[in-house]
Coordinates of C-alpha atoms and ligand atoms in Angstrom, one line a residue:
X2 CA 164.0 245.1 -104.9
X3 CA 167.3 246.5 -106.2
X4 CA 167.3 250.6 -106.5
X5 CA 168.3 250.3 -110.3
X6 CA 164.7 249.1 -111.3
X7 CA 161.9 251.2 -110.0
X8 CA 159.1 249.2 -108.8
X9 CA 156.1 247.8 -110.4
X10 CA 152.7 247.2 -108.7
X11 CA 150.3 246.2 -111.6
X12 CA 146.5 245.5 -110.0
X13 CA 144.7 242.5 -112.2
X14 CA 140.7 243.1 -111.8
X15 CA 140.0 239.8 -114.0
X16 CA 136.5 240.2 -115.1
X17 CA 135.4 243.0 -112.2
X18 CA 134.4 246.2 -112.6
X19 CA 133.9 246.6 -116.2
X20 CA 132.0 250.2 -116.0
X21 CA 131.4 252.7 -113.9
X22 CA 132.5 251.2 -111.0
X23 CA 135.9 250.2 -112.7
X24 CA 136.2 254.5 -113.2
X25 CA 135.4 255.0 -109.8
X26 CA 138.2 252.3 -108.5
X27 CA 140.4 254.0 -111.0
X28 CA 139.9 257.2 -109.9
X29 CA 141.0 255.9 -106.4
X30 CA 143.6 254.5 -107.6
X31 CA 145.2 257.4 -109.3
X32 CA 145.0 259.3 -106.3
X33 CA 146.9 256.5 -104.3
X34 CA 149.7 256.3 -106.6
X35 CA 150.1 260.1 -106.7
X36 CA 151.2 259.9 -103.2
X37 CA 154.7 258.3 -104.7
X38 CA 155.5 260.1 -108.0
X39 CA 159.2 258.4 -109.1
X40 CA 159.1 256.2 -105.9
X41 CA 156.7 253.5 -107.4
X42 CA 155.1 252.7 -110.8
X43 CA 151.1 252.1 -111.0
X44 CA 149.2 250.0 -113.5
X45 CA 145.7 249.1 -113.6
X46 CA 144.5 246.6 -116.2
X47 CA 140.0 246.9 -116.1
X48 CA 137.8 244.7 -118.2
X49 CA 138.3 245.9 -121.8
X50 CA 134.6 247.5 -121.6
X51 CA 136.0 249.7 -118.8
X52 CA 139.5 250.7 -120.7
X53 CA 139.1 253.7 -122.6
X54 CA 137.3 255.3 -120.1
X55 CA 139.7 254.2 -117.3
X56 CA 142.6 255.8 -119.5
X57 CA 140.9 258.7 -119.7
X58 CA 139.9 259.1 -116.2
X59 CA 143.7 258.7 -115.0
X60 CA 144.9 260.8 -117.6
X61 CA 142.6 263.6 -116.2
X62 CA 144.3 262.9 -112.5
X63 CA 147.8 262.7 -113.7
X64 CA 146.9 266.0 -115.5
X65 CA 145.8 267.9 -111.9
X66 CA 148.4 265.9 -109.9
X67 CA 151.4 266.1 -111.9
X68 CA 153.9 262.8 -112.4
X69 CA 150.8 260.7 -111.1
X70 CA 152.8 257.5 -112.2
X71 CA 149.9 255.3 -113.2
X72 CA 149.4 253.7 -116.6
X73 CA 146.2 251.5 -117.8
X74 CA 146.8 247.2 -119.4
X75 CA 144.7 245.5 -120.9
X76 CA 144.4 241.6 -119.6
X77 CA 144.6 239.9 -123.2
X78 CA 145.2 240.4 -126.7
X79 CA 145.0 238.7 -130.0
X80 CA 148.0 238.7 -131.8
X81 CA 146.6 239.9 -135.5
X82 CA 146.2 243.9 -135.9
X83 CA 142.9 243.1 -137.2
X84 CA 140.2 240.3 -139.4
X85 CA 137.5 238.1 -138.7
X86 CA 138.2 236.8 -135.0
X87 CA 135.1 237.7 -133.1
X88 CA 135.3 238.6 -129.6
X89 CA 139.1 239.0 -130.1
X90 CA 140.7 242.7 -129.6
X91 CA 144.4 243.6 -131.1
X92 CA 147.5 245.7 -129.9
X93 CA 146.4 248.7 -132.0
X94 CA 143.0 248.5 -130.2
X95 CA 144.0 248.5 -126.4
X96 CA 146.5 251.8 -127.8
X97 CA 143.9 253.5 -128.9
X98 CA 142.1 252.8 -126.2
X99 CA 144.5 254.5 -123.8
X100 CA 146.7 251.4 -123.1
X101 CA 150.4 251.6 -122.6
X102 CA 150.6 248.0 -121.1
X103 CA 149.1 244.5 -121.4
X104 CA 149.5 241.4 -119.0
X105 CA 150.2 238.3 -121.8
X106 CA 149.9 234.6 -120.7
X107 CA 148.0 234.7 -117.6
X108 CA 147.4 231.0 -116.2
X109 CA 143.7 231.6 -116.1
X110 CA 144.4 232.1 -119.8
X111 CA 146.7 229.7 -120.0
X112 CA 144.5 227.1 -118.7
X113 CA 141.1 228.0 -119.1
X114 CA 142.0 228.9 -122.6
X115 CA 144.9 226.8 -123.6
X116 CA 147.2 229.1 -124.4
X117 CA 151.0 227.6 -125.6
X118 CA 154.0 228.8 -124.3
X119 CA 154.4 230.1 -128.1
X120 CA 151.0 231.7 -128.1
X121 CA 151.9 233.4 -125.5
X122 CA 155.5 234.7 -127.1
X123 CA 153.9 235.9 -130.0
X124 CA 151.3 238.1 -127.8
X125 CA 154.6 239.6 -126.6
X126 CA 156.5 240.2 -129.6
X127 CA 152.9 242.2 -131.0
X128 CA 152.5 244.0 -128.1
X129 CA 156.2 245.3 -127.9
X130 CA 155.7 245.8 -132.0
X131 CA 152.4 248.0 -131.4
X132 CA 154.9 249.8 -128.5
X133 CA 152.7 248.3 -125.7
X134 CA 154.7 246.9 -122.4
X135 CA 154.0 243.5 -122.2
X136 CA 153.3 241.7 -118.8
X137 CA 154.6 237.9 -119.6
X138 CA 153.2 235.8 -116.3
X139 CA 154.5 232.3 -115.9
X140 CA 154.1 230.0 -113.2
X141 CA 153.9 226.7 -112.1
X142 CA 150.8 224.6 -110.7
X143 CA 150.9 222.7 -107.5
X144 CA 151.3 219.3 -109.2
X145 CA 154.4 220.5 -110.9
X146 CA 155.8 222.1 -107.9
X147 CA 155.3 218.6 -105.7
X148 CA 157.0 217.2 -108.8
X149 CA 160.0 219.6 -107.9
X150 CA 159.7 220.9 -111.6
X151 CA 159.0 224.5 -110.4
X152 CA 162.3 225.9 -112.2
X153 CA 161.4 223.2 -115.1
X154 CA 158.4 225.2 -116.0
X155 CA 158.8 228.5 -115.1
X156 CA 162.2 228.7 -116.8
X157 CA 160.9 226.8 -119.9
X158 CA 157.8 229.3 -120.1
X159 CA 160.3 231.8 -119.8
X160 CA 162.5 231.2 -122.7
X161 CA 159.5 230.6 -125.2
X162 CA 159.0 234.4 -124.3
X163 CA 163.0 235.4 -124.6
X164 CA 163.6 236.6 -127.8
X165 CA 160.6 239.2 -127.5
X166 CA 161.2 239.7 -123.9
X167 CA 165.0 240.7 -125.3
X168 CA 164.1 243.1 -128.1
X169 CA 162.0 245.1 -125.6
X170 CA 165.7 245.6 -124.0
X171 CA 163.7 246.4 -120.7
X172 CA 160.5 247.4 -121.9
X173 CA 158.8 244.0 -121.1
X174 CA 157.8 242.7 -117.5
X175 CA 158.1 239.1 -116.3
X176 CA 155.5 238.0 -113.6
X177 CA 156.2 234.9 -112.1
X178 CA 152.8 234.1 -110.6
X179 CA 153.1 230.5 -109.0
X180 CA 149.0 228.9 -110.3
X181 CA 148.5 227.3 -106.9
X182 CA 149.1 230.9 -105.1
X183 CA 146.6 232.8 -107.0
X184 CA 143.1 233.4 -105.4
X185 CA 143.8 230.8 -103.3
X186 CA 145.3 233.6 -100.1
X187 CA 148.3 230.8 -99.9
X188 CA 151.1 233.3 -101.1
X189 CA 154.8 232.1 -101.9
X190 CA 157.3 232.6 -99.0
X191 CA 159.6 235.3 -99.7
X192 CA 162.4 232.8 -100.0
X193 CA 160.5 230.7 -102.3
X194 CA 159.6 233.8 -104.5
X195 CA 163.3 235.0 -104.3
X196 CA 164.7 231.7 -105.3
X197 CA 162.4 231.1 -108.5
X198 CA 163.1 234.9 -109.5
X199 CA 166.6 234.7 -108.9
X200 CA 166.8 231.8 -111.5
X201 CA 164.6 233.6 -113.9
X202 CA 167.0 236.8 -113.6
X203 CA 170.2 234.2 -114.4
X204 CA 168.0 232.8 -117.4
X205 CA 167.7 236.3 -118.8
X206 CA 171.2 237.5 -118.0
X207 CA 172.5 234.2 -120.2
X208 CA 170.7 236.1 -123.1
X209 CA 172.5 239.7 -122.0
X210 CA 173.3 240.6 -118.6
X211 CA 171.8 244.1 -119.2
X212 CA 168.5 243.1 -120.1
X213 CA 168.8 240.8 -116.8
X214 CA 169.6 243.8 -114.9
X215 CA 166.6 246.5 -116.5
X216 CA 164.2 244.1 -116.5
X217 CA 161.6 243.7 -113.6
X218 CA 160.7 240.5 -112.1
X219 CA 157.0 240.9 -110.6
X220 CA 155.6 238.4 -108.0
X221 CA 152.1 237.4 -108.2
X222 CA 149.9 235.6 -106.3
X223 CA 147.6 236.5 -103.0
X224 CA 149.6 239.2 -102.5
X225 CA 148.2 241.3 -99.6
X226 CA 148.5 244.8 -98.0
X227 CA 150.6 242.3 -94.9
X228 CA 152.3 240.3 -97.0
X229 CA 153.9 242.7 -99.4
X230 CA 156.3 244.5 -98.1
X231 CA 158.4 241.1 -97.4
X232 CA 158.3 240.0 -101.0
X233 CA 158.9 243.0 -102.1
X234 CA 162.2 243.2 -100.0
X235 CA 163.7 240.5 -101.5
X236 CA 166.3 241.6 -103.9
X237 CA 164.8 240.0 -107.2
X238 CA 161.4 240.9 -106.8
X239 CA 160.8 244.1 -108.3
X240 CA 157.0 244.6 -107.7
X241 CA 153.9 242.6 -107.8
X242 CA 150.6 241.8 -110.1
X243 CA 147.9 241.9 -107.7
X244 CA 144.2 240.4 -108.2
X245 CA 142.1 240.2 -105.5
X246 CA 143.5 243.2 -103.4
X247 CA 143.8 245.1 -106.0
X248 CA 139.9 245.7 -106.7
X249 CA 140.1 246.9 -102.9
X250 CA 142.0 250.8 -102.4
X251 CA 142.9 251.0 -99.2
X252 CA 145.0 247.4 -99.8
X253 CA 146.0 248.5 -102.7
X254 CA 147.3 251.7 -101.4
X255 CA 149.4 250.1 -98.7
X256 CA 151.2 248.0 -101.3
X257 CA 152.1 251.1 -103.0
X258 CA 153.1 252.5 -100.3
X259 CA 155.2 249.5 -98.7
X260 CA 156.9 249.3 -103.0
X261 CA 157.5 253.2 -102.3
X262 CA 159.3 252.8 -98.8
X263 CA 161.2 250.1 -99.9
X264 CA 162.8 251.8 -103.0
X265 CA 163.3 255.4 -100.9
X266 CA 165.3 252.9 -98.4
X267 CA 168.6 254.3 -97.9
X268 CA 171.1 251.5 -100.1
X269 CA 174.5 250.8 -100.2
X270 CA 174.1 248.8 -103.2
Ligands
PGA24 P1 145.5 237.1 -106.6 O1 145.6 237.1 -108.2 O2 146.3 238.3 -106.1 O3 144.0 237.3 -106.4 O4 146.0 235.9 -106.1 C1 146.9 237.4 -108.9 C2 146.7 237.3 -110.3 O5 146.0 236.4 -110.8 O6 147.4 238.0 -111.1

């Protein structure tokens, strides 16, 4: 974590708590984050069914607790404003529904539903377009990393996602998220982590060193309420995407906090 970026700690729910049980986690939520107002940035990204009401549930906390830093994502888009693509839902959509953020290129997505490396870039480049903060995961599997093509991949995934990673000049999130790490409670070391992000941070600086330097670098992966403090020390990580603990407060609330300790850490950077 360097002190220039403030931290992110985005919580996946995947396809839980898509009603009234996503409100009340949300609710929860909000009041976690307020705890850390400047210290920590929140985001939540529900089930679309669960979104507007979400969004308007934490825009009623940050109202009574003011600077509440908590915004809502959706998990997906479809990169067309609008047309015949039943089941799909577009950039406009998740902004009206209270969205200010969207994870793109998941590798549930990516492999359950094939999604390219360009698919993926041009769910970017719309979000950014429809002024929504796009989360670009990328991440290799286990067979690839045993292959020793982790950077390979990652890096390659990477610049399919540069140009619209660069005109969000900051805006935009990268999230590596190694595949054989998520769900699986077999979490990166934080050396590991640090090494892949490091090389991701260099890939973005050979574009413009100040997009390298704004732009956070989020580890995903089984990332715990006792695991996340020492990812979140290294100096490249700049927060985390969280799935399973992230549908679960109190963890949830102690990787806030750990985000929040670390970035209040006195520096001499
Ligand atoms: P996990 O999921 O924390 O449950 O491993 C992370 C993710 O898929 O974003």
């Amino acid at each position: 974590m360097h002190p220039s970026r403030t931290p992110l700690i985005a919580g996946n729910w995947k396809m839980f708590h898509g009603g009234g049980s996503g409100v009340e986690l949300a609710a929860a939520v909000a009041r976690a984050a307020a705890h850390f107002p400047g210290a920590v940035e929140c985001v939540v990204a529900p089930p679309f069914t669960a979104l507007a009401a979400v969004a308007q549930t934490v825009a009623e906390i940050a109202e009574q607790v003011r600077q509440t830093p908590i915004g809502v994502a959706g998990q997906n888009l479809y990169p067309e404003e609008k047309g015949a693509f039943t089941g799909e839902i577009s950039a406009p959509m998740l902004v009206e529904a209270g969205c200010h953020w969207v994870i793109v290129g998941h590798s549930e997505r990516r492999q359950l539903f094939s999604e390219t490396d360009a698919f993926v870039a041009k769910k970017a480049q719309v979000a950014l377009a429809a002024q929504l903060r796009p989360i670009v995961c990328v991440g290799e599997t286990l067979e690839e990393r045993g292959a020793g093509a982790t950077l390979d991949v990652v890096l390659r995934q990477v610049r399919a996602a540069m140009d619209a990673i660069a005109s969000g000049a900051g805006a935009a999130v990268v999230a590596y998220e190694p595949v054989w790490a998520i769900g699986t409670g077999k979490v990166a070391t934080p050396a590991d982590a640090q090494e892949v992000h490091a090389a991701i941070r260099k890939e973005l600086s050979a574009r413009d060193p100040k997009l390298a330097e704004r732009t956070r670098i989020l580890y995903g992966g089984s990332v715990k309420a006792d695991n996340a403090a020492s990812l979140l020390a290294q100096p490249d990580v700049d927060g985390a995407l969280v799935g399973g603990a992230s549908l679960d407060v109190a963890a949830f609330a102690t990787i806030l906090r750990a985000a929040a300790e670390l970035a209040s850490r006195p520096t001499s950077a």
